[in-house]
Each structure stands twice: as structure tokens, then as C-alpha cells.
Amino acid sequence: MTAMGSGRPLGALGRALALAGAAALLSAAGASPARADAAGEAAASAMLDDVAGHEARLRVFLQAMPKGGDLHNHLGGSVYAEDFLEAAAAQGLCADAEIGRIVPPPCPREREVAVMAVEDPFAYARLVDAISTRGFQKGIGPALVSGHSQFFSSFAKFGPAYRGEEARWLAEAYASAGRNNLVYLELMYNPGGLARTMAAGPAEAIDAAGLAASYAREIAAVTPLLDETMAEVTRLDAEARKRLRCGTAAADPGCGVTVRYLYSAMRGMAPALAWRSMIAGFALAHRDPRFVGVNIVMPEDDPVALRDYDLHMAMFRFLEAKYPEVKVTMHAGELALGLVPPRALEDHIAKAVASGARRIGHGVDIAYETAAPETLARMAREGIGVEINLTSNAVILGVEGGTHPIQLYRAMGVPVMLSTDDEGVLRSDMTNEHVRAVMQQGLRYPDLKQMARDSLEYAFAPGPSLWRDRGMTAFVPACAAGLASAACRAFLAGSEKAAVQARLEINFDRFERSLDRFRGVQGAKGT
């Protein structure tokens, strides 16, 4: 058996994964319609229009609205500062003398995180602000530090509290996805042992001409680590699900979210280290069906990342030829005028697309690219989607409202999907991204529904789509008579992608049939 659309053998683990999501779907399908009910969708659309100008009412409606997948979510950045500080207190960690980061002991008693939490709430609040963007977003010190610097510097400040607690952070990520009514999550996650080994090697010089020889050496070092890494992922996922009480009557909603992982290559490191991290990601995704693709992360405006951008694209092209079944999404165009010189805005997205990216993360600077019309046309033609991160772009880049390119992408027919990026550091969640989309971008219910569907259509989950065509006008013939038909049930059992898509359609149907619960929230035409 192979993962449909991937060309690689699934094996026992892959078969179990492919069928797990379908099992939950098939037990819940009931008498679901062959296609969404037009009257229910119209009623939901009218209700959102009524509450669109009132953020609190809108939040209640959007919290309950079904959502598809979060395709751009960094595990480390998904954790809220308070959770890191709770872990830090339990580990006996401290704040530094400036109350600006978490550090190992020893320290004076008043700087122990556990003591600060109960005896000095103002110092504790300073620490929350320091290891997130909360203070910046509330206007504390914006003249002294940019959102960009505050955001990216946060990760080093909470590092000691992150290590050793990965199962807890996985559980938090799953729970947030369930709380926000998602059915699928692609989580950027680098298992610790493999990531540490790849970062510990020598930083010898490397260029595009030397990739083949270097790969032969590096893959020999990576391959023996893969079985241990897969076992680590299995163990941590099991611990995370135990935390969420999965399989019990008190299971957290996060237990029902289908979770897959993306491995992150590191663009802000010396070329050999970036290359080593990329090889690790491709090799792991080739072996483990839970890792559905590879990304590249770290600040795109970092001097090393800017210097080596073309080299990184060459690395991707080399590895894509070696591992054609491994999907690629790239952070590209996470730049803004003023953050970097104009020449740095000219072509990053175009180069990522030309180098095999099947999705683009952020894509904020597209309007500044020299070949923007051609790149947008290609993305629309080839179905290369954009992971839109509204809160992240506003806080880190200062790009929002009409400056944000989401409407440009949509106007050009490029698939777009909302995502969270680093919801913990950014003090956001998926529902808040939808609130921003309505209030700041003027999107309405049909737009949000289409983006939810697109998030699953362009997810890297294996298998054929539930939809007959990219226009999503009808289900595939096997499901034309309804999701509960015998033919459709058999089809869904063989495709993880179609199974999560069917689950979303069932959720939309249920939501649109239960709008009476929002009548009080709706008020008198949203006034």
C-alpha cells in the first residue's frame, strides 16, 4: 500500500495513520448530505454579516465556526509565556537580574520563578512581557524595540523552560487546535535528539557545487539516527495524548485533531549546518509518514539568510530530486519595506516557487517583487497556496489592513489559508486570526469557509481529495450520493486527506443547522 499521491510505501505505521482519521469520520458521518446545504450557508453568512462590526459578538460566532487546518504553526512559538513560567517554576528555574529571561539556578530567592509567581506579580508580569510580544502589543516600550526584535528575541529567553517538556507543549498545541474547532494540524517540530546532532557538526565551507559529495557523507551520519528519532516522536505523542486523556470519556477535543509534522531547516546558520538540518528533514520525512514535509525557518532578513538565499534554494532542489515524494513549504517573503533594503524584496517568493515550494509561508512582500504578476499567475495555475498569518505580520512586520497582500492573492486566484504562526508568543489563536480577517480585511463567511476548505485541499496529508476539482463544486463520484454511502466510506478509508475534508464538511453542516444558539449573540442586526 502506498500513500496516494506520495509514491512511497506506507508500511504498518503509515497504514494505521491513514485509517485512524477515517475511522472517527466514518463513525460520525450519519446521514450527511452530498453537498453543503445552500440555505444553511446563506443563514450563517447573514448572521456573520450582522455581527461583523462587533468584535465580542463576532468572537463567539467564529469560536464555534468549524475550521480546517493550521498549516503554519511552530511548536516552540505556540506555547504561552504563562505555561513556560509554570514549567520553569516546577523546574526551579530563575529570572535573570534584568527580569528579562529564564535562566538556570542558582539565583536570589526573589528571582526564583516559583517565588515571583506568588509574591511579586509585577515582576512576574515583566517576565511575561519579556518572553512574548504581550507588552509590545499593549504599547509598552514600542519606541525602544521593534515588534520584529521583540518577537525573535523571545525564543532564546524561554529556552531553558522548553527543554524536557516537549510532550507538554505537544499536548498544548493539540488542545489549542481542538479548542478552535480545527480538524487538522501541520506542526513544525524538530525532534530534539536529531536536531541537536545536526546542529553539533562542523561548520565547514560548502557551496552548490559541493552538495553531492557532502550529501554522501552527511546521509551516512543521519540514517542511523532515524529509528531512534521515530521512537522519540512516538513516545512524546503518546505522553501528550495521555495528558489530554485521549481514549477516555473525558478526552480533550484536541484528541480528535489529525496531527502531522513538518521538519524545519535552519536558514540563519552557517551553510553546512543549514544543509545538515535540511538533509535531516528530508531523510526523516522519507522514513516517517507522520512528517509530511520540510520547511525552512529563522528570520528571512538575517544577514546570513539573505546572503545564502540562493544556496538554500539550490539545496532544496538537490534534495527534492533525491526525495521527490517529500513535500516542501517555505517561509518566503516574510519581509517588508524598511525592514530590509528594497533590493531584498525583489524575488524571494519567485525563487521559492521555482525551487519546488508547494506552499509559501507568509508571502508578505509579493507586491514588491519584480515579477509579481507572473509569480502570482503561476501560483494560481499550479495551486501553490499561501499560509496567511495576520497577527504575526502585523506585530513582526507592521503589515496589516490594506498593506497586507491577502486580498491581492485572492484577487489573482491564489489559494490562501489562515494560520497562527506562533500563537503563544504572539498572544493569539486561530479564532483570533479569523476575527482579524473579518474586521481588518473585510472577509465574510463564504470567504472563511473557502479558506478552511483550501487549508485541507493544500495540506500535505496523503491521499486524493474529496473534491472532484479545485473549484470544490462537487465531491468525487464515490461520494456523490453522500458521505455515508458505502462507496464513499470505502473511499475515505483509503485517503487521509479526503477523510479530514469530509469531517470538515460534516462539521459545517452541523454548525449551519444549529444557528439558533447564536440568536441572542446576533442581537438586533449586530447593533
XYZ file of C-alpha atoms in Angstrom, residues 241-256:
16
model
C -2.265 12.264 24.355
C -2.203 10.834 27.845
C -2.137 14.402 29.174
C -5.251 15.112 27.116
C -6.972 11.952 28.394
C -7.378 10.664 24.845
C -9.335 7.440 24.648
C -11.373 8.226 27.767
C -14.797 9.728 28.313
C -13.099 12.965 29.395
C -10.950 13.293 26.263
C -9.897 16.805 25.311
C -11.216 17.991 21.902
C -7.593 18.091 20.758
C -7.616 14.293 20.694
C -9.821 14.434 17.607
